[in-house]
mmCIF file of C-alpha atoms in Angstrom:
data_model
loop_
_atom_site.group_PDB
_atom_site.id
_atom_site.type_symbol
_atom_site.label_atom_id
_atom_site.label_comp_id
_atom_site.label_asym_id
_atom_site.label_seq_id
_atom_site.Cartn_x
_atom_site.Cartn_y
_atom_site.Cartn_z
ATOM 1 C CA MET A 1 28.046 22.374 -63.913
ATOM 2 C CA PRO A 2 26.441 20.631 -66.884
ATOM 3 C CA ASN A 3 27.264 22.413 -70.130
ATOM 4 C CA GLU A 4 23.571 22.734 -71.010
ATOM 5 C CA LEU A 5 23.054 24.864 -67.881
ATOM 6 C CA ALA A 6 26.236 26.932 -68.145
ATOM 7 C CA ASP A 7 24.762 29.987 -69.859
ATOM 8 C CA THR A 8 21.695 30.224 -67.631
ATOM 9 C CA PHE A 9 23.769 29.577 -64.500
ATOM 10 C CA VAL A 10 26.031 32.479 -65.447
ATOM 11 C CA ALA A 11 22.948 34.634 -66.045
ATOM 12 C CA SER A 12 21.553 33.616 -62.638
ATOM 13 C CA ARG A 13 24.577 35.168 -60.935
ATOM 14 C CA ARG A 14 22.923 38.567 -61.491
ATOM 15 C CA ALA A 15 20.550 37.572 -58.667
ATOM 16 C CA MET A 16 23.331 38.636 -56.288
ATOM 17 C CA ASP A 17 23.425 42.163 -57.749
ATOM 18 C CA ASP A 18 20.607 43.503 -55.569
ATOM 19 C CA MET A 19 21.542 41.673 -52.384
ATOM 20 C CA PRO A 20 21.042 44.060 -49.438
ATOM 21 C CA MET A 21 24.442 45.187 -48.167
ATOM 22 C CA GLY A 22 23.594 48.283 -46.166
ATOM 23 C CA ALA A 23 25.812 51.276 -46.834
ATOM 24 C CA VAL A 24 28.713 49.224 -48.226
ATOM 25 C CA ASP A 25 29.024 49.469 -52.003
ATOM 26 C CA TYR A 26 30.826 46.550 -53.586
ATOM 27 C CA GLY A 27 29.811 47.667 -57.050
ATOM 28 C CA THR A 28 28.414 45.183 -59.523
ATOM 29 C CA VAL A 29 30.512 42.090 -60.100
ATOM 30 C CA VAL A 30 30.274 40.913 -63.686
ATOM 31 C CA TRP A 31 30.118 37.140 -63.970
ATOM 32 C CA ASP A 32 30.834 35.366 -67.219
ATOM 33 C CA LEU A 33 31.477 31.698 -67.897
ATOM 34 C CA ASP A 34 35.240 32.093 -67.503
ATOM 35 C CA ARG A 35 34.827 33.721 -64.080
ATOM 36 C CA VAL A 36 32.373 31.036 -62.897
ATOM 37 C CA ARG A 37 34.725 28.266 -63.982
ATOM 38 C CA ALA A 38 37.761 30.066 -62.515
ATOM 39 C CA ALA A 39 36.009 30.322 -59.134
ATOM 40 C CA ALA A 40 35.206 26.597 -59.189
ATOM 41 C CA THR A 41 38.783 25.820 -60.217
ATOM 42 C CA ALA A 42 40.161 27.933 -57.351
ATOM 43 C CA VAL A 43 38.065 26.007 -54.824
ATOM 44 C CA SER A 44 39.221 22.699 -56.287
ATOM 45 C CA ALA A 45 42.872 23.806 -56.496
ATOM 46 C CA ARG A 46 43.022 24.381 -52.754
ATOM 47 C CA GLY A 47 41.602 20.892 -52.192
ATOM 48 C CA ASP A 48 38.038 21.838 -51.290
ATOM 49 C CA ILE A 49 34.803 20.614 -52.843
ATOM 50 C CA LEU A 50 32.164 22.895 -54.367
ATOM 51 C CA HIS A 51 28.561 21.695 -54.202
ATOM 52 C CA THR A 52 25.976 23.671 -56.158
ATOM 53 C CA VAL A 53 22.220 23.216 -55.941
ATOM 54 C CA ALA A 54 20.177 24.983 -58.599
ATOM 55 C CA ALA A 55 16.461 25.552 -59.082
ATOM 56 C CA ILE A 56 15.478 25.040 -62.709
ATOM 57 C CA ASP A 57 12.484 26.781 -64.286
ATOM 58 C CA ARG A 58 10.468 23.969 -65.893
ATOM 59 C CA SER A 59 8.988 26.321 -68.488
ATOM 60 C CA ASP A 60 12.307 27.049 -70.187
ATOM 61 C CA GLY A 61 14.969 24.919 -68.475
ATOM 62 C CA ALA A 62 16.841 27.979 -67.192
ATOM 63 C CA VAL A 63 18.461 28.315 -63.774
ATOM 64 C CA ALA A 64 16.151 30.353 -61.521
ATOM 65 C CA GLY A 65 18.438 30.369 -58.503
ATOM 66 C CA PHE A 66 21.351 28.615 -56.834
ATOM 67 C CA THR A 67 23.163 27.983 -53.603
ATOM 68 C CA GLU A 68 26.825 27.065 -53.300
ATOM 69 C CA LEU A 69 28.440 25.183 -50.441
ATOM 70 C CA VAL A 70 32.194 24.685 -50.102
ATOM 71 C CA VAL A 71 33.252 21.616 -48.137
ATOM 72 C CA PRO A 72 36.797 21.130 -46.821
ATOM 73 C CA GLY A 73 38.599 18.499 -48.879
ATOM 74 C CA SER A 74 38.930 16.303 -45.792
ATOM 75 C CA GLY A 75 35.146 16.217 -45.433
ATOM 76 C CA MET A 76 35.618 17.285 -41.819
ATOM 77 C CA GLY A 77 35.303 20.600 -40.014
ATOM 78 C CA ASP A 78 32.769 23.161 -41.168
ATOM 79 C CA ALA A 79 31.512 23.766 -44.689
ATOM 80 C CA GLN A 80 30.753 27.320 -45.825
ATOM 81 C CA HIS A 81 27.830 28.560 -47.907
ATOM 82 C CA TYR A 82 29.325 30.879 -50.514
ATOM 83 C CA GLY A 83 26.108 32.296 -51.866
ATOM 84 C CA THR A 84 22.400 31.739 -52.260
ATOM 85 C CA ALA A 85 20.376 33.789 -54.704
ATOM 86 C CA VAL A 86 17.139 33.680 -56.657
ATOM 87 C CA LEU A 87 16.474 35.752 -59.758
ATOM 88 C CA PRO A 88 13.965 38.553 -59.079
ATOM 89 C CA GLU A 89 11.309 37.067 -61.343
ATOM 90 C CA HIS A 90 11.335 33.828 -59.291
ATOM 91 C CA ARG A 91 11.390 35.269 -55.773
ATOM 92 C CA GLY A 92 8.659 34.791 -53.191
ATOM 93 C CA ARG A 93 8.207 31.061 -53.835
ATOM 94 C CA GLY A 94 10.527 29.670 -51.177
ATOM 95 C CA LEU A 95 13.242 28.625 -53.642
ATOM 96 C CA ALA A 96 16.119 29.869 -51.475
ATOM 97 C CA ARG A 97 14.870 27.823 -48.530
ATOM 98 C CA TRP A 98 14.367 24.685 -50.649
ATOM 99 C CA MET A 99 17.773 24.974 -52.319
ATOM 100 C CA LYS A 100 19.567 25.561 -49.035
ATOM 101 C CA ALA A 101 17.661 22.659 -47.431
ATOM 102 C CA ALA A 102 18.664 20.391 -50.334
ATOM 103 C CA SER A 103 22.249 21.530 -49.853
ATOM 104 C CA ILE A 104 22.103 20.568 -46.173
ATOM 105 C CA VAL A 105 20.743 17.107 -47.038
ATOM 106 C CA GLN A 106 23.439 16.666 -49.688
ATOM 107 C CA ALA A 107 26.168 17.717 -47.248
ATOM 108 C CA ARG A 108 24.963 15.239 -44.630
ATOM 109 C CA GLU A 109 24.765 12.392 -47.153
ATOM 110 C CA CYS A 110 28.059 13.055 -48.950
ATOM 111 C CA HIS A 111 30.138 14.244 -45.986
ATOM 112 C CA PRO A 112 28.877 12.592 -42.777
ATOM 113 C CA ARG A 113 31.972 13.721 -40.824
ATOM 114 C CA LEU A 114 31.276 17.439 -41.306
ATOM 115 C CA GLY A 115 31.090 19.347 -38.052
ATOM 116 C CA GLY A 116 28.625 21.958 -39.260
ATOM 117 C CA LEU A 117 27.650 24.445 -41.915
ATOM 118 C CA LEU A 118 28.412 28.154 -41.822
ATOM 119 C CA THR A 119 26.605 30.925 -43.633
ATOM 120 C CA ASP A 120 26.721 34.691 -43.481
ATOM 121 C CA THR A 121 23.971 37.190 -44.051
ATOM 122 C CA ALA A 122 23.799 40.960 -43.874
ATOM 123 C CA ASP A 123 21.713 42.300 -40.985
ATOM 124 C CA ASN A 124 19.577 44.209 -43.465
ATOM 125 C CA ASN A 125 18.674 41.120 -45.527
ATOM 126 C CA PRO A 126 15.535 39.959 -43.708
ATOM 127 C CA HIS A 127 14.533 37.429 -46.366
ATOM 128 C CA MET A 128 17.755 35.419 -46.160
ATOM 129 C CA ARG A 129 17.926 35.819 -42.398
ATOM 130 C CA ARG A 130 14.451 34.261 -42.187
ATOM 131 C CA VAL A 131 15.553 31.381 -44.458
ATOM 132 C CA ASN A 132 18.576 30.737 -42.247
ATOM 133 C CA ASP A 133 16.477 30.935 -39.068
ATOM 134 C CA GLU A 134 13.910 28.495 -40.486
ATOM 135 C CA LEU A 135 16.667 26.028 -41.385
ATOM 136 C CA GLY A 136 18.079 26.124 -37.859
ATOM 137 C CA TYR A 137 21.166 28.290 -38.316
ATOM 138 C CA LEU A 138 22.118 30.153 -35.148
ATOM 139 C CA PRO A 139 24.060 33.431 -35.025
ATOM 140 C CA THR A 140 27.623 32.934 -33.817
ATOM 141 C CA HIS A 141 29.205 36.345 -34.307
ATOM 142 C CA THR A 142 28.756 39.755 -35.855
ATOM 143 C CA ALA A 143 31.074 41.319 -38.409
ATOM 144 C CA HIS A 144 31.331 44.989 -39.243
ATOM 145 C CA GLU A 145 32.460 46.161 -42.649
ATOM 146 C CA TYR A 146 33.843 49.609 -43.230
ATOM 147 C CA GLN A 147 34.452 51.284 -46.534
ATOM 148 C CA LEU A 148 36.900 54.039 -47.364
ATOM 149 C CA ASP A 149 36.427 55.841 -50.654
ATOM 150 C CA LEU A 150 39.698 56.770 -52.325
#
């Protein structure tokens, strides 16, 4: 991540705070620059490659949204979208679809031996499900999450 975007990229992580998750409560994850860099370092340390596409607000140069794709270090197999989010004040303009589409193009160009791309979306997140449908993702399985309060 370019240093000039670091602060606004960190701030853009709050776009994940209101992601529909049904009845499961993950709490609010606080992202700061150290956590963002640690996550990128963890991906790199296991030999994988993190690709990030960001939408930049032309009026102030701030990150309006992002999508992250993790590619196996071999460049083969399936890559996994780690997250796509748009800040509330920038939603409704198709940014998630455009960023994810750019990520797909980038993956094809940089890693032509990839088998496919995986993404996951909560059933009760119709906006991201529509984005994934429009981009050609097909459901492969369903996961159920359970939560036990202690």
